[in-house]
Amino acid sequence: MKLNANAPRWIHWRRNLARCARPPLSRNTTLNARWRNIIAASALPPLVLYDNVPGGAGLVSRLENETMLRACLETARQRVSGACGCGDDTSCYGCLRSFRNQFAHQYLQRRPVFQYLEFILSIWQQKDFA
């Protein structure tokens, strides 16, 4: 799977993973995410999750638990699965859009986020059964 972290459709995806992953942790969180710069354009961009408050709120430490991390990724995948009814190349308030990211609504596409999560979870399943 070829992904480019600098492509416009990926610009705000990192925040949307954090937004999608919130329900297993709590309703309102300060979880945020950033891409880590990579050199290889074909490599899967690493994503760094962090608490967005000084000293942290303990949310990222909860994601050290493999079961919780997987639940967050699966919740995020479900949120962008298409059940909301929007098109693959767009987004809505049911999947990716929020008041905080309204400046980026034109770039937010549900399909690339879903594909990224599918890829991560498929690797995870292969690891489980290897």
GROMACS .gro file of N, CA and C in nm:
model
  390
    1MET      N    1   0.085  -0.118   0.000
    1MET     CA    2   0.000   0.000   0.000
    1MET      C    3   0.089   0.123   0.000
    2LYS      N    4   0.075   0.208  -0.102
    2LYS     CA    5   0.155   0.329  -0.110
    2LYS      C    6   0.080   0.445  -0.046
    3LEU      N    7   0.143   0.509   0.048
    3LEU     CA    8   0.085   0.625   0.115
    3LEU      C    9   0.187   0.736   0.119
    4ASN      N   10   0.142   0.857   0.104
    4ASN     CA   11   0.230   0.973   0.112
    4ASN      C   12   0.176   1.066   0.220
    5ALA      N   13   0.249   1.079   0.327
    5ALA     CA   14   0.203   1.160   0.440
    5ALA      C   15   0.191   1.308   0.405
    6ASN      N   16   0.251   1.350   0.294
    6ASN     CA   17   0.245   1.490   0.256
    6ASN      C   18   0.132   1.521   0.159
    7ALA      N   19   0.062   1.420   0.110
    7ALA     CA   20  -0.048   1.441   0.017
    7ALA      C   21  -0.161   1.515   0.087
    8PRO      N   22  -0.232   1.605   0.015
    8PRO     CA   23  -0.338   1.684   0.079
    8PRO      C   24  -0.441   1.601   0.154
    9ARG      N   25  -0.479   1.486   0.102
    9ARG     CA   26  -0.583   1.409   0.169
    9ARG      C   27  -0.536   1.351   0.302
   10TRP      N   28  -0.405   1.348   0.326
   10TRP     CA   29  -0.352   1.295   0.451
   10TRP      C   30  -0.321   1.405   0.552
   11ILE      N   31  -0.330   1.530   0.510
   11ILE     CA   32  -0.289   1.641   0.596
   11ILE      C   33  -0.356   1.635   0.733
   12HIS      N   34  -0.485   1.616   0.735
   12HIS     CA   35  -0.557   1.621   0.862
   12HIS      C   36  -0.606   1.484   0.907
   13TRP      N   37  -0.565   1.378   0.838
   13TRP     CA   38  -0.609   1.245   0.876
   13TRP      C   39  -0.564   1.207   1.016
   14ARG      N   40  -0.445   1.247   1.053
   14ARG     CA   41  -0.392   1.210   1.185
   14ARG      C   42  -0.485   1.256   1.296
   15ARG      N   43  -0.538   1.375   1.285
   15ARG     CA   44  -0.631   1.424   1.387
   15ARG      C   45  -0.760   1.344   1.387
   16ASN      N   46  -0.797   1.297   1.270
   16ASN     CA   47  -0.921   1.223   1.261
   16ASN      C   48  -0.908   1.084   1.321
   17LEU      N   49  -0.791   1.024   1.313
   17LEU     CA   50  -0.772   0.897   1.383
   17LEU      C   51  -0.789   0.921   1.532
   18ALA      N   52  -0.728   1.027   1.581
   18ALA     CA   53  -0.743   1.058   1.723
   18ALA      C   54  -0.889   1.081   1.758
   19ARG      N   55  -0.961   1.153   1.674
   19ARG     CA   56  -1.104   1.178   1.699
   19ARG      C   57  -1.183   1.048   1.695
   20CYS      N   58  -1.156   0.965   1.596
   20CYS     CA   59  -1.229   0.839   1.581
   20CYS      C   60  -1.201   0.744   1.697
   21ALA      N   61  -1.082   0.750   1.750
   21ALA     CA   62  -1.043   0.656   1.855
   21ALA      C   63  -1.091   0.698   1.993
   22ARG      N   64  -1.149   0.812   2.006
   22ARG     CA   65  -1.188   0.862   2.138
   22ARG      C   66  -1.293   0.778   2.211
   23PRO      N   67  -1.399   0.729   2.148
   23PRO     CA   68  -1.503   0.662   2.226
   23PRO      C   69  -1.457   0.553   2.321
   24PRO      N   70  -1.365   0.463   2.285
   24PRO     CA   71  -1.324   0.362   2.383
   24PRO      C   72  -1.253   0.422   2.504
   25LEU      N   73  -1.197   0.541   2.489
   25LEU     CA   74  -1.124   0.602   2.599
   25LEU      C   75  -1.218   0.686   2.685
   26SER      N   76  -1.288   0.775   2.625
   26SER     CA   77  -1.387   0.859   2.694
   26SER      C   78  -1.454   0.946   2.589
   27ARG      N   79  -1.558   1.015   2.626
   27ARG     CA   80  -1.631   1.098   2.530
   27ARG      C   81  -1.549   1.218   2.485
   28ASN      N   82  -1.498   1.295   2.576
   28ASN     CA   83  -1.420   1.414   2.542
   28ASN      C   84  -1.277   1.393   2.590
   29THR      N   85  -1.187   1.384   2.495
   29THR     CA   86  -1.048   1.362   2.532
   29THR      C   87  -0.960   1.469   2.471
   30THR      N   88  -0.838   1.467   2.511
   30THR     CA   89  -0.738   1.557   2.455
   30THR      C   90  -0.634   1.476   2.380
   31LEU      N   91  -0.673   1.360   2.329
   31LEU     CA   92  -0.584   1.277   2.250
   31LEU      C   93  -0.560   1.343   2.116
   32ASN      N   94  -0.436   1.347   2.071
   32ASN     CA   95  -0.402   1.405   1.943
   32ASN      C   96  -0.300   1.315   1.876
   33ALA      N   97  -0.267   1.347   1.751
   33ALA     CA   98  -0.174   1.263   1.675
   33ALA      C   99  -0.094   1.349   1.579
   34ARG      N  100   0.023   1.300   1.544
   34ARG     CA  101   0.110   1.364   1.445
   34ARG      C  102   0.175   1.256   1.361
   35TRP      N  103   0.200   1.291   1.233
   35TRP     CA  104   0.279   1.202   1.148
   35TRP      C  105   0.424   1.218   1.186
   36ARG      N  106   0.497   1.111   1.179
   36ARG     CA  107   0.642   1.118   1.194
   36ARG      C  108   0.699   1.125   1.054
   37ASN      N  109   0.791   1.218   1.029
   37ASN     CA  110   0.848   1.232   0.896
   37ASN      C  111   0.921   1.105   0.855
   38ILE      N  112   0.901   1.067   0.730
   38ILE     CA  113   0.969   0.949   0.676
   38ILE      C  114   1.033   0.987   0.544
   39ILE      N  115   1.134   0.912   0.506
   39ILE     CA  116   1.204   0.940   0.381
   39ILE      C  117   1.142   0.862   0.266
   40ALA      N  118   1.115   0.735   0.285
   40ALA     CA  119   1.061   0.651   0.179
   40ALA      C  120   0.915   0.685   0.152
   41ALA      N  121   0.885   0.729   0.029
   41ALA     CA  122   0.748   0.768  -0.005
   41ALA      C  123   0.653   0.650  -0.004
   42SER      N  124   0.705   0.528  -0.020
   42SER     CA  125   0.617   0.412  -0.026
   42SER      C  126   0.594   0.348   0.111
   43ALA      N  127   0.662   0.396   0.213
   43ALA     CA  128   0.648   0.337   0.346
   43ALA      C  129   0.519   0.386   0.412
   44LEU      N  130   0.467   0.305   0.501
   44LEU     CA  131   0.348   0.341   0.577
   44LEU      C  132   0.389   0.447   0.680
   45PRO      N  133   0.330   0.567   0.673
   45PRO     CA  134   0.371   0.672   0.766
   45PRO      C  135   0.343   0.635   0.911
   46PRO      N  136   0.444   0.641   0.996
   46PRO     CA  137   0.420   0.614   1.139
   46PRO      C  138   0.337   0.727   1.199
   47LEU      N  139   0.252   0.692   1.290
   47LEU     CA  140   0.165   0.787   1.355
   47LEU      C  141   0.200   0.791   1.503
   48VAL      N  142   0.218   0.911   1.558
   48VAL     CA  143   0.252   0.927   1.698
   48VAL      C  144   0.131   0.985   1.770
   49LEU      N  145   0.076   0.911   1.866
   49LEU     CA  146  -0.037   0.958   1.946
   49LEU      C  147   0.016   1.018   2.075
   50TYR      N  148  -0.047   1.126   2.120
   50TYR     CA  149  -0.003   1.190   2.244
   50TYR      C  150  -0.120   1.261   2.312
   51ASP      N  151  -0.105   1.279   2.443
   51ASP     CA  152  -0.202   1.358   2.520
   51ASP      C  153  -0.173   1.505   2.492
   52ASN      N  154  -0.276   1.580   2.465
   52ASN     CA  155  -0.261   1.719   2.423
   52ASN      C  156  -0.271   1.818   2.540
   53VAL      N  157  -0.234   1.774   2.659
   53VAL     CA  158  -0.234   1.863   2.775
   53VAL      C  159  -0.099   1.851   2.845
   54PRO      N  160  -0.051   1.958   2.907
   54PRO     CA  161   0.076   1.950   2.979
   54PRO      C  162   0.072   1.839   3.085
   55GLY      N  163   0.171   1.755   3.083
   55GLY     CA  164   0.177   1.644   3.178
   55GLY      C  165   0.094   1.525   3.137
   56GLY      N  166   0.011   1.540   3.034
   56GLY     CA  167  -0.071   1.430   2.985
   56GLY      C  168  -0.192   1.403   3.072
   57ALA      N  169  -0.288   1.336   3.012
   57ALA     CA  170  -0.410   1.300   3.085
   57ALA      C  171  -0.419   1.150   3.106
   58GLY      N  172  -0.315   1.078   3.064
   58GLY     CA  173  -0.312   0.934   3.084
   58GLY      C  174  -0.378   0.853   2.973
   59LEU      N  175  -0.426   0.920   2.867
   59LEU     CA  176  -0.494   0.848   2.761
   59LEU      C  177  -0.398   0.763   2.679
   60VAL      N  178  -0.283   0.819   2.644
   60VAL     CA  179  -0.187   0.743   2.566
   60VAL      C  180  -0.135   0.624   2.645
   61SER      N  181  -0.116   0.642   2.775
   61SER     CA  182  -0.069   0.528   2.855
   61SER      C  183  -0.173   0.416   2.855
   62ARG      N  184  -0.301   0.451   2.843
   62ARG     CA  185  -0.405   0.347   2.833
   62ARG      C  186  -0.393   0.271   2.702
   63LEU      N  187  -0.340   0.337   2.597
   63LEU     CA  188  -0.324   0.272   2.467
   63LEU      C  189  -0.205   0.178   2.464
   64GLU      N  190  -0.123   0.177   2.568
   64GLU     CA  191  -0.015   0.079   2.577
   64GLU      C  192  -0.072  -0.061   2.594
   65ASN      N  193  -0.194  -0.069   2.642
   65ASN     CA  194  -0.263  -0.197   2.654
   65ASN      C  195  -0.307  -0.238   2.513
   66GLU      N  196  -0.258  -0.353   2.466
   66GLU     CA  197  -0.284  -0.397   2.330
   66GLU      C  198  -0.434  -0.410   2.300
   67THR      N  199  -0.510  -0.457   2.396
   67THR     CA  200  -0.655  -0.472   2.377
   67THR      C  201  -0.721  -0.337   2.357
   68MET      N  202  -0.681  -0.238   2.435
   68MET     CA  203  -0.738  -0.103   2.423
   68MET      C  204  -0.699  -0.038   2.291
   69LEU      N  205  -0.573  -0.054   2.251
   69LEU     CA  206  -0.527   0.003   2.124
   69LEU      C  207  -0.605  -0.058   2.008
   70ARG      N  208  -0.619  -0.189   2.010
   70ARG     CA  209  -0.694  -0.255   1.902
   70ARG      C  210  -0.840  -0.209   1.901
   71ALA      N  211  -0.901  -0.196   2.019
   71ALA     CA  212  -1.039  -0.148   2.027
   71ALA      C  213  -1.051  -0.007   1.968
   72CYS      N  214  -0.952   0.078   1.994
   72CYS     CA  215  -0.952   0.213   1.939
   72CYS      C  216  -0.943   0.211   1.787
   73LEU      N  217  -0.854   0.128   1.734
   73LEU     CA  218  -0.839   0.118   1.588
   73LEU      C  219  -0.965   0.061   1.524
   74GLU      N  220  -1.025  -0.039   1.588
   74GLU     CA  221  -1.148  -0.097   1.534
   74GLU      C  222  -1.264   0.002   1.541
   75THR      N  223  -1.270   0.080   1.647
   75THR     CA  224  -1.373   0.184   1.658
   75THR      C  225  -1.354   0.289   1.550
   76ALA      N  226  -1.229   0.327   1.528
   76ALA     CA  227  -1.199   0.424   1.423
   76ALA      C  228  -1.238   0.369   1.286
   77ARG      N  229  -1.206   0.242   1.260
   77ARG     CA  230  -1.241   0.180   1.132
   77ARG      C  231  -1.393   0.177   1.113
   78GLN      N  232  -1.465   0.140   1.217
   78GLN     CA  233  -1.612   0.136   1.208
   78GLN      C  234  -1.668   0.274   1.178
   79ARG      N  235  -1.610   0.375   1.239
   79ARG     CA  236  -1.659   0.511   1.220
   79ARG      C  237  -1.644   0.557   1.076
   80VAL      N  238  -1.541   0.510   1.006
   80VAL     CA  239  -1.519   0.551   0.866
   80VAL      C  240  -1.555   0.441   0.767
   81SER      N  241  -1.634   0.343   0.810
   81SER     CA  242  -1.670   0.229   0.725
   81SER      C  243  -1.772   0.262   0.617
   82GLY      N  244  -1.840   0.374   0.629
   82GLY     CA  245  -1.942   0.411   0.532
   82GLY      C  246  -2.082   0.405   0.589
   83ALA      N  247  -2.096   0.358   0.711
   83ALA     CA  248  -2.227   0.349   0.774
   83ALA      C  249  -2.292   0.486   0.790
   84CYS      N  250  -2.212   0.590   0.789
   84CYS     CA  251  -2.263   0.727   0.803
   84CYS      C  252  -2.341   0.770   0.679
   85GLY      N  253  -2.310   0.709   0.564
   85GLY     CA  254  -2.381   0.739   0.441
   85GLY      C  255  -2.311   0.836   0.347
   86CYS      N  256  -2.197   0.890   0.384
   86CYS     CA  257  -2.129   0.982   0.293
   86CYS      C  258  -2.045   0.904   0.192
   87GLY      N  259  -2.003   0.971   0.086
   87GLY     CA  260  -1.925   0.907  -0.019
   87GLY      C  261  -1.782   0.879   0.023
   88ASP      N  262  -1.717   0.791  -0.054
   88ASP     CA  263  -1.579   0.753  -0.025
   88ASP      C  264  -1.482   0.871  -0.028
   89ASP      N  265  -1.505   0.963  -0.121
   89ASP     CA  266  -1.411   1.073  -0.142
   89ASP      C  267  -1.454   1.201  -0.073
   90THR      N  268  -1.540   1.188   0.026
   90THR     CA  269  -1.585   1.303   0.103
   90THR      C  270  -1.593   1.262   0.250
   91SER      N  271  -1.654   1.343   0.330
   91SER     CA  272  -1.668   1.312   0.473
   91SER      C  273  -1.791   1.384   0.527
   92CYS      N  274  -1.827   1.352   0.649
   92CYS     CA  275  -1.941   1.417   0.713
   92CYS      C  276  -1.915   1.422   0.864
   93TYR      N  277  -2.007   1.482   0.937
   93TYR     CA  278  -1.991   1.491   1.082
   93TYR      C  279  -2.009   1.355   1.150
   94GLY      N  280  -2.059   1.257   1.078
   94GLY     CA  281  -2.072   1.122   1.134
   94GLY      C  282  -1.943   1.043   1.129
   95CYS      N  283  -1.849   1.086   1.044
   95CYS     CA  284  -1.724   1.009   1.035
   95CYS      C  285  -1.601   1.094   1.070
   96LEU      N  286  -1.569   1.194   0.991
   96LEU     CA  287  -1.444   1.266   1.009
   96LEU      C  288  -1.456   1.412   1.050
   97ARG      N  289  -1.561   1.476   1.010
   97ARG     CA  290  -1.571   1.620   1.035
   97ARG      C  291  -1.606   1.654   1.180
   98SER      N  292  -1.554   1.768   1.223
   98SER     CA  293  -1.588   1.822   1.354
   98SER      C  294  -1.575   1.974   1.345
   99PHE      N  295  -1.621   2.040   1.447
   99PHE     CA  296  -1.608   2.185   1.452
   99PHE      C  297  -1.460   2.224   1.451
  100ARG      N  298  -1.378   2.149   1.522
  100ARG     CA  299  -1.235   2.181   1.535
  100ARG      C  300  -1.159   2.168   1.405
  101ASN      N  301  -1.207   2.085   1.310
  101ASN     CA  302  -1.132   2.068   1.185
  101ASN      C  303  -1.206   2.128   1.065
  102GLN      N  304  -1.296   2.222   1.090
  102GLN     CA  305  -1.377   2.278   0.982
  102GLN      C  306  -1.292   2.345   0.874
  103PHE      N  307  -1.176   2.395   0.908
  103PHE     CA  308  -1.086   2.457   0.810
  103PHE      C  309  -1.033   2.355   0.709
  104ALA      N  310  -1.044   2.226   0.739
  104ALA     CA  311  -0.989   2.121   0.652
  104ALA      C  312  -1.097   2.033   0.590
  105HIS      N  313  -1.223   2.065   0.607
  105HIS     CA  314  -1.331   1.979   0.558
  105HIS      C  315  -1.315   1.944   0.410
  106GLN      N  316  -1.267   2.036   0.330
  106GLN     CA  317  -1.253   2.010   0.186
  106GLN      C  318  -1.150   1.901   0.156
  107TYR      N  319  -1.060   1.874   0.248
  107TYR     CA  320  -0.956   1.773   0.226
  107TYR      C  321  -0.992   1.636   0.284
  108LEU      N  322  -1.087   1.630   0.373
  108LEU     CA  323  -1.114   1.507   0.446
  108LEU      C  324  -1.190   1.407   0.360
  109GLN      N  325  -1.128   1.292   0.341
  109GLN     CA  326  -1.186   1.184   0.262
  109GLN      C  327  -1.191   1.058   0.348
  110ARG      N  328  -1.306   0.997   0.350
  110ARG     CA  329  -1.329   0.881   0.435
  110ARG      C  330  -1.251   0.757   0.387
  111ARG      N  331  -1.248   0.732   0.258
  111ARG     CA  332  -1.187   0.609   0.205
  111ARG      C  333  -1.039   0.593   0.242
  112PRO      N  334  -0.953   0.694   0.224
  112PRO     CA  335  -0.812   0.673   0.260
  112PRO      C  336  -0.792   0.638   0.407
  113VAL      N  337  -0.873   0.695   0.493
  113VAL     CA  338  -0.862   0.664   0.635
  113VAL      C  339  -0.904   0.520   0.659
  114PHE      N  340  -1.014   0.479   0.596
  114PHE     CA  341  -1.061   0.341   0.609
  114PHE      C  342  -0.955   0.243   0.558
  115GLN      N  343  -0.894   0.273   0.443
  115GLN     CA  344  -0.790   0.185   0.386
  115GLN      C  345  -0.669   0.175   0.478
  116TYR      N  346  -0.628   0.286   0.536
  116TYR     CA  347  -0.514   0.285   0.628
  116TYR      C  348  -0.543   0.195   0.748
  117LEU      N  349  -0.663   0.211   0.805
  117LEU     CA  350  -0.700   0.130   0.922
  117LEU      C  351  -0.716  -0.017   0.885
  118GLU      N  352  -0.773  -0.045   0.769
  118GLU     CA  353  -0.784  -0.183   0.722
  118GLU      C  354  -0.645  -0.246   0.711
  119PHE      N  355  -0.552  -0.171   0.656
  119PHE     CA  356  -0.416  -0.221   0.638
  119PHE      C  357  -0.351  -0.252   0.773
  120ILE      N  358  -0.361  -0.159   0.866
  120ILE     CA  359  -0.302  -0.179   0.999
  120ILE      C  360  -0.364  -0.301   1.067
  121LEU      N  361  -0.496  -0.310   1.064
  121LEU     CA  362  -0.563  -0.422   1.132
  121LEU      C  363  -0.539  -0.555   1.062
  122SER      N  364  -0.520  -0.554   0.929
  122SER     CA  365  -0.490  -0.680   0.859
  122SER      C  366  -0.351  -0.730   0.897
  123ILE      N  367  -0.256  -0.640   0.913
  123ILE     CA  368  -0.122  -0.679   0.959
  123ILE      C  369  -0.131  -0.735   1.100
  124TRP      N  370  -0.210  -0.672   1.182
  124TRP     CA  371  -0.228  -0.716   1.321
  124TRP      C  372  -0.285  -0.858   1.323
  125GLN      N  373  -0.384  -0.886   1.237
  125GLN     CA  374  -0.442  -1.021   1.231
  125GLN      C  375  -0.339  -1.123   1.186
  126GLN      N  376  -0.257  -1.088   1.087
  126GLN     CA  377  -0.153  -1.179   1.040
  126GLN      C  378  -0.056  -1.211   1.152
  127LYS      N  379  -0.024  -1.110   1.231
  127LYS     CA  380   0.067  -1.130   1.344
  127LYS      C  381   0.004  -1.224   1.447
  128ASP      N  382  -0.127  -1.208   1.471
  128ASP     CA  383  -0.196  -1.293   1.568
  128ASP      C  384  -0.195  -1.440   1.530
  129PHE      N  385  -0.202  -1.467   1.398
  129PHE     CA  386  -0.213  -1.605   1.353
  129PHE      C  387  -0.082  -1.663   1.303
  130ALA      N  388   0.025  -1.587   1.308
  130ALA     CA  389   0.155  -1.634   1.258
  130ALA      C  390   0.217  -1.734   1.354
   0.00000   0.00000   0.00000
